[in-house]
Amino acid sequence: MKKRILLFSLFAVLLSCNDATEIIQKGELNDAALFVSVDNMQNFLNETYDRVSTQTDIQVASLLTDEVAIGNSLTTNDTQRFFIVTTNGPAAALWNTHYNAINYTNRLIAGAKLYTPSASELPRYNSIIAQARALRAFCHFQLMVYFSTDLSSDAALGVMLVDKVPTPNEDIPRATNGDLFKFINEDLAFAEANLIAPTGAGAYKLVTKNFITAFKARMSLYRKKYTEASAFADDLLANSGRVLSTSTVTIPNFPATSSVIPSLAGSTTINVDPGAANPVQRALFQMDQWVAASSPVYRRMWVDAEQGEILFAIDRPNNRNNFSSVYNTNGSYLTGAPLYDMGRSLFDLYATSLGGGAEDFRRWCFVDRSATISATPNTATRTNEVIVIDKYPGKAGSHTSNDLKVFRLSEIYFIKAECLVRANNLAGAANLIRQVRQARSYTGGTVPTPTYANAAAAFADILLERRKELSFEGHRYIDLKRLGADANVSGTDRSSQDAINSSATNPVNITISDYRFTLPIPQSEININPLIQNAGYN
C-alpha cells in the first residue's frame, strides 16, 4: 500500500523534468502550491469524487454469486468459476480503487491545513473537509465488506486504517473492525456537524444528510446493531424526501397494427403482458429504454433521467466511464457482444407473478427486449439463449455511461424490514416487502401481503426481494454471507446451465461458509507491506 499510495499521488506529477537530479523539479505542483484557496480545495474535492467508485464491487458481487452466467462473447472467467487466489485481479482492483480514493481524501485533508481560511470562508472550508472525511469513511467501509471475515465482530481483522499520507517506508497493519468503525464514526460525526447541504438537481451525487444516514443504516445492519439500523431507516423513510419509484406503464394510443414508434401523446394504462406479439407493446418498451417523459419513474432512474428513489449515486457523465462494458462489450443489447448474461435462476424470479394480477416490471427493466429466452432452459446453450443484462443501458447521448447507484430507498425498506423481524414484528416486515413489490408492478393490481410462519421464512423472503431488487448493485455477495444462515439459504443459487468448465475445484455453487466469501488480501500488497492473509488463501 505505502508505495502504491505514492504512485497514485497527484503531486508526484512533474510538469517539467529537465534535471532528474533535482529534488524539487521545476514546475512541480506540490501541496503548498496547490492548497492556496478554498476554490482550489473545491477543485481537488471534485477530483476526489471522481476517484470514488463501486464498479469493481458490483462486478465482484455478480461474478462470485448467482447473478451472471458467461455470455456468448466471453469464453470463461476464473472469478465466475469461483477460482480465487491471492493474485486475483478483481480483488486487487477493488483494493486499489478504494485506497486510491482514500489517498485523495487524505491529500485534501492534509493540504487544507496549509491554508488558513477567512471567517467568511470557514463554513465552506469545513464543508469540503467534511465531504472528504465522509468519502474516506465510505471507502474504508467498502473495503471491510469484502476483506473482513465478520463485520459483526469488533475483534475481527479488518483492513488498513489509513488516516494520513504514508511515508514511503511505512508499514501499515490491518486494524481491527472495532478500531475501523470508531474511525469511520468519527469521520461521519465531523461530516454531519460541518456539512453545508448541497442544492440543485444533482445534489444527490454529493455527500448529503441522506448519504450519511443511509450509510449509517447499512453499516449498523451489517454490524448487527439492529436498534441503531432501525432508527436510521426510520429517519430516511420519514425525512429523505424520496418515495418508492413507480413502475406503472403507459402506452401511446395508436393502432395495434402500426410498426412505427410514435410520440407518447394520448396515453392509457397498459394491463397486458408487454412480451406479447403486439407492435404497440414492443414500441413502448423500446422507447422505454431511454428517456421518454411518459416512461415509468423507475425506468427513468436507471437511464439517469430522473433521481427517483436514489439517495446517493456516483456521478458518471457521458464519455467519463464505460461502465456498461462490465456486462456487455458495446452496449446492453443482443448485438452489443454480451460478456455476461443474467443468470437463469435470477431471470426466472422476475418472470414469476407478484400475485393479485400484478406483474414484475423488473423483468422488462433489467433484461433488454432483444434478449433471446429459451422455452426449454435445461437444454439452452450460450448461443440460443442470451439474457442481456439491461440494468445499465446508458443514458441520453451514450450507450455505456451510467451513474453508480449506491444508496436507494428500496434498500432502506429492506433494512427496516429485517430489523422488524429481529424484533419479532413479522407482520410489519411483511407490509414493507409488499410495498416494494407493489411499486414494481407495471400492470396495476394489488400485490398480496406475504404471511411469514416464522423468522426464518421472513428472512428468506427479505433475502429473495433483495436479490431481485438490488441485483447488479453489489449486494448479493455480502447478503448471502451475513443473512443466508438466518434465511436457511445454504449458498449461491446458480443454474447448472450457467456454469462453464465446472468441476470439483470449480463448482457450480459454493456454500455461505466457504472461505471465498471473504476476499484475499492482494499478494501485491503483501509483497511490500506484510499483512496477515485471510484464512484459506495461504
Short mmCIF file of N, CA and C in Angstrom, two decimals, residues 79-164:
data_model
loop_
_atom_site.label_atom_id
_atom_site.label_comp_id
_atom_site.label_asym_id
_atom_site.label_seq_id
_atom_site.Cartn_x
_atom_site.Cartn_y
_atom_site.Cartn_z
N THR A 79 -12.93 -15.86 -12.06
CA THR A 79 -13.69 -15.41 -10.90
C THR A 79 -15.09 -15.99 -10.92
N GLN A 80 -15.71 -16.03 -12.09
CA GLN A 80 -17.06 -16.58 -12.21
C GLN A 80 -17.06 -18.07 -11.89
N ARG A 81 -15.91 -18.72 -12.01
CA ARG A 81 -15.79 -20.14 -11.68
C ARG A 81 -15.37 -20.33 -10.22
N PHE A 82 -15.42 -19.28 -9.44
CA PHE A 82 -15.03 -19.31 -8.02
C PHE A 82 -13.55 -19.64 -7.84
N PHE A 83 -12.75 -19.38 -8.85
CA PHE A 83 -11.31 -19.62 -8.74
C PHE A 83 -10.67 -18.33 -8.23
N ILE A 84 -10.48 -18.27 -6.90
CA ILE A 84 -9.99 -17.05 -6.26
C ILE A 84 -8.66 -17.35 -5.57
N VAL A 85 -7.64 -16.61 -5.94
CA VAL A 85 -6.33 -16.75 -5.32
C VAL A 85 -5.84 -15.34 -4.94
N THR A 86 -4.66 -15.29 -4.32
CA THR A 86 -4.17 -14.00 -3.82
C THR A 86 -3.79 -13.04 -4.93
N THR A 87 -3.64 -13.55 -6.14
CA THR A 87 -3.33 -12.68 -7.28
C THR A 87 -4.56 -12.39 -8.12
N ASN A 88 -5.73 -12.65 -7.56
CA ASN A 88 -6.98 -12.42 -8.27
C ASN A 88 -7.12 -10.96 -8.69
N GLY A 89 -7.39 -10.72 -9.96
CA GLY A 89 -7.45 -9.36 -10.49
C GLY A 89 -8.54 -8.50 -9.89
N PRO A 90 -9.82 -8.97 -9.86
CA PRO A 90 -10.88 -8.14 -9.28
C PRO A 90 -10.64 -7.78 -7.82
N ALA A 91 -10.10 -8.71 -7.02
CA ALA A 91 -9.82 -8.41 -5.61
C ALA A 91 -8.80 -7.30 -5.49
N ALA A 92 -7.73 -7.39 -6.29
CA ALA A 92 -6.69 -6.35 -6.27
C ALA A 92 -7.25 -5.03 -6.78
N ALA A 93 -8.10 -5.07 -7.80
CA ALA A 93 -8.67 -3.84 -8.35
C ALA A 93 -9.56 -3.16 -7.33
N LEU A 94 -10.34 -3.95 -6.60
CA LEU A 94 -11.22 -3.38 -5.57
C LEU A 94 -10.38 -2.72 -4.48
N TRP A 95 -9.34 -3.41 -4.03
CA TRP A 95 -8.42 -2.88 -3.01
C TRP A 95 -7.78 -1.58 -3.48
N ASN A 96 -7.23 -1.59 -4.67
CA ASN A 96 -6.52 -0.41 -5.19
C ASN A 96 -7.45 0.77 -5.41
N THR A 97 -8.64 0.50 -5.92
CA THR A 97 -9.59 1.59 -6.20
C THR A 97 -9.95 2.36 -4.93
N HIS A 98 -10.29 1.63 -3.88
CA HIS A 98 -10.72 2.31 -2.66
C HIS A 98 -9.55 2.98 -1.95
N TYR A 99 -8.38 2.36 -1.95
CA TYR A 99 -7.24 3.02 -1.31
C TYR A 99 -6.74 4.20 -2.13
N ASN A 100 -6.92 4.16 -3.42
CA ASN A 100 -6.60 5.31 -4.25
C ASN A 100 -7.48 6.49 -3.86
N ALA A 101 -8.79 6.23 -3.71
CA ALA A 101 -9.71 7.30 -3.30
C ALA A 101 -9.38 7.78 -1.89
N ILE A 102 -9.05 6.86 -0.98
CA ILE A 102 -8.66 7.25 0.37
C ILE A 102 -7.43 8.15 0.33
N ASN A 103 -6.50 7.83 -0.53
CA ASN A 103 -5.30 8.67 -0.66
C ASN A 103 -5.67 10.09 -1.07
N TYR A 104 -6.60 10.22 -1.98
CA TYR A 104 -7.04 11.56 -2.40
C TYR A 104 -7.70 12.31 -1.25
N THR A 105 -8.53 11.62 -0.47
CA THR A 105 -9.16 12.31 0.66
C THR A 105 -8.11 12.75 1.67
N ASN A 106 -7.13 11.91 1.93
CA ASN A 106 -6.08 12.27 2.89
C ASN A 106 -5.20 13.40 2.37
N ARG A 107 -4.94 13.43 1.07
CA ARG A 107 -4.18 14.53 0.48
C ARG A 107 -4.92 15.85 0.67
N LEU A 108 -6.24 15.80 0.47
CA LEU A 108 -7.04 17.01 0.63
C LEU A 108 -7.08 17.46 2.09
N ILE A 109 -7.30 16.53 3.00
CA ILE A 109 -7.38 16.87 4.42
C ILE A 109 -6.05 17.43 4.92
N ALA A 110 -4.95 16.80 4.50
CA ALA A 110 -3.62 17.29 4.91
C ALA A 110 -3.30 18.62 4.26
N GLY A 111 -3.61 18.76 2.98
CA GLY A 111 -3.31 20.00 2.27
C GLY A 111 -4.10 21.18 2.79
N ALA A 112 -5.32 20.93 3.26
CA ALA A 112 -6.16 22.01 3.78
C ALA A 112 -5.52 22.69 4.98
N LYS A 113 -4.68 21.97 5.72
CA LYS A 113 -4.03 22.55 6.89
C LYS A 113 -3.01 23.63 6.52
N LEU A 114 -2.63 23.66 5.24
CA LEU A 114 -1.67 24.66 4.80
C LEU A 114 -2.31 26.00 4.49
N TYR A 115 -3.65 26.01 4.49
CA TYR A 115 -4.36 27.25 4.16
C TYR A 115 -5.24 27.67 5.33
N THR A 116 -5.15 28.93 5.70
CA THR A 116 -5.99 29.47 6.77
C THR A 116 -7.13 30.27 6.16
N PRO A 117 -8.35 29.79 6.28
CA PRO A 117 -9.47 30.49 5.65
C PRO A 117 -9.88 31.72 6.45
N SER A 118 -10.50 32.66 5.78
CA SER A 118 -11.08 33.82 6.46
C SER A 118 -12.35 33.37 7.17
N ALA A 119 -12.88 34.22 8.00
CA ALA A 119 -14.10 33.89 8.74
C ALA A 119 -15.25 33.57 7.79
N SER A 120 -15.34 34.32 6.71
CA SER A 120 -16.44 34.09 5.76
C SER A 120 -16.23 32.79 4.97
N GLU A 121 -15.00 32.36 4.80
CA GLU A 121 -14.70 31.13 4.05
C GLU A 121 -14.81 29.88 4.91
N LEU A 122 -14.78 30.05 6.22
CA LEU A 122 -14.66 28.90 7.12
C LEU A 122 -15.77 27.86 6.95
N PRO A 123 -17.05 28.23 6.84
CA PRO A 123 -18.08 27.20 6.66
C PRO A 123 -17.85 26.35 5.40
N ARG A 124 -17.52 27.00 4.29
CA ARG A 124 -17.27 26.26 3.05
C ARG A 124 -16.01 25.40 3.18
N TYR A 125 -14.99 25.94 3.80
CA TYR A 125 -13.74 25.22 4.05
C TYR A 125 -14.02 23.94 4.84
N ASN A 126 -14.77 24.07 5.93
CA ASN A 126 -15.08 22.90 6.75
C ASN A 126 -15.99 21.91 6.03
N SER A 127 -16.89 22.41 5.18
CA SER A 127 -17.78 21.53 4.43
C SER A 127 -17.00 20.68 3.43
N ILE A 128 -15.99 21.26 2.82
CA ILE A 128 -15.15 20.50 1.89
C ILE A 128 -14.44 19.37 2.62
N ILE A 129 -13.88 19.68 3.79
CA ILE A 129 -13.22 18.65 4.58
C ILE A 129 -14.24 17.61 5.05
N ALA A 130 -15.44 18.05 5.40
CA ALA A 130 -16.50 17.12 5.82
C ALA A 130 -16.81 16.11 4.73
N GLN A 131 -16.92 16.57 3.49
CA GLN A 131 -17.21 15.66 2.38
C GLN A 131 -16.06 14.68 2.17
N ALA A 132 -14.83 15.17 2.28
CA ALA A 132 -13.67 14.29 2.12
C ALA A 132 -13.66 13.22 3.20
N ARG A 133 -13.96 13.60 4.42
CA ARG A 133 -13.95 12.63 5.51
C ARG A 133 -15.09 11.62 5.37
N ALA A 134 -16.25 12.04 4.87
CA ALA A 134 -17.35 11.10 4.64
C ALA A 134 -16.98 10.10 3.55
N LEU A 135 -16.35 10.58 2.48
CA LEU A 135 -15.92 9.67 1.41
C LEU A 135 -14.84 8.72 1.91
N ARG A 136 -13.92 9.22 2.74
CA ARG A 136 -12.88 8.37 3.32
C ARG A 136 -13.50 7.26 4.16
N ALA A 137 -14.50 7.61 4.95
CA ALA A 137 -15.20 6.62 5.77
C ALA A 137 -15.87 5.57 4.90
N PHE A 138 -16.54 6.02 3.84
CA PHE A 138 -17.24 5.10 2.94
C PHE A 138 -16.27 4.12 2.29
N CYS A 139 -15.14 4.59 1.82
CA CYS A 139 -14.18 3.71 1.15
C CYS A 139 -13.59 2.70 2.12
N HIS A 140 -13.30 3.10 3.35
CA HIS A 140 -12.83 2.14 4.35
C HIS A 140 -13.89 1.06 4.59
N PHE A 141 -15.15 1.48 4.67
CA PHE A 141 -16.22 0.51 4.92
C PHE A 141 -16.36 -0.46 3.76
N GLN A 142 -16.30 0.02 2.53
CA GLN A 142 -16.41 -0.87 1.39
C GLN A 142 -15.30 -1.91 1.39
N LEU A 143 -14.12 -1.53 1.78
CA LEU A 143 -13.01 -2.49 1.89
C LEU A 143 -13.32 -3.53 2.97
N MET A 144 -13.86 -3.10 4.08
CA MET A 144 -14.19 -4.02 5.16
C MET A 144 -15.23 -5.04 4.72
N VAL A 145 -16.20 -4.62 3.92
CA VAL A 145 -17.26 -5.51 3.47
C VAL A 145 -16.68 -6.73 2.75
N TYR A 146 -15.62 -6.53 1.99
CA TYR A 146 -15.08 -7.61 1.17
C TYR A 146 -13.87 -8.31 1.79
N PHE A 147 -13.14 -7.66 2.68
CA PHE A 147 -11.89 -8.24 3.17
C PHE A 147 -11.91 -8.59 4.65
N SER A 148 -12.98 -8.27 5.39
CA SER A 148 -13.09 -8.68 6.78
C SER A 148 -13.95 -9.93 6.88
N THR A 149 -13.54 -10.85 7.74
CA THR A 149 -14.27 -12.11 7.84
C THR A 149 -15.64 -11.94 8.48
N ASP A 150 -15.78 -11.00 9.44
CA ASP A 150 -17.03 -10.88 10.19
C ASP A 150 -17.21 -9.44 10.63
N LEU A 151 -18.07 -8.71 9.96
CA LEU A 151 -18.29 -7.30 10.29
C LEU A 151 -18.97 -7.11 11.63
N SER A 152 -19.61 -8.14 12.15
CA SER A 152 -20.30 -8.01 13.43
C SER A 152 -19.35 -8.19 14.62
N SER A 153 -18.11 -8.58 14.36
CA SER A 153 -17.13 -8.77 15.42
C SER A 153 -16.12 -7.63 15.41
N ASP A 154 -16.10 -6.84 16.48
CA ASP A 154 -15.14 -5.75 16.57
C ASP A 154 -13.71 -6.27 16.71
N ALA A 155 -13.55 -7.51 17.16
CA ALA A 155 -12.22 -8.08 17.35
C ALA A 155 -11.64 -8.64 16.06
N ALA A 156 -12.49 -8.88 15.05
CA ALA A 156 -12.01 -9.46 13.80
C ALA A 156 -11.13 -8.46 13.06
N LEU A 157 -10.19 -9.00 12.27
CA LEU A 157 -9.33 -8.13 11.48
C LEU A 157 -10.11 -7.50 10.34
N GLY A 158 -9.86 -6.24 10.13
CA GLY A 158 -10.46 -5.55 9.00
C GLY A 158 -9.42 -5.29 7.93
N VAL A 159 -9.22 -4.03 7.62
CA VAL A 159 -8.25 -3.65 6.59
C VAL A 159 -7.32 -2.59 7.18
N MET A 160 -6.48 -2.01 6.37
CA MET A 160 -5.59 -0.97 6.86
C MET A 160 -6.37 0.31 7.14
N LEU A 161 -6.15 0.90 8.28
CA LEU A 161 -6.73 2.18 8.63
C LEU A 161 -5.73 3.25 8.19
N VAL A 162 -6.09 3.97 7.14
CA VAL A 162 -5.18 4.97 6.56
C VAL A 162 -5.78 6.35 6.79
N ASP A 163 -5.26 7.06 7.79
CA ASP A 163 -5.79 8.36 8.15
C ASP A 163 -4.82 9.50 7.82
N LYS A 164 -3.82 9.21 7.00
CA LYS A 164 -2.82 10.21 6.64
C LYS A 164 -2.17 9.79 5.34
#
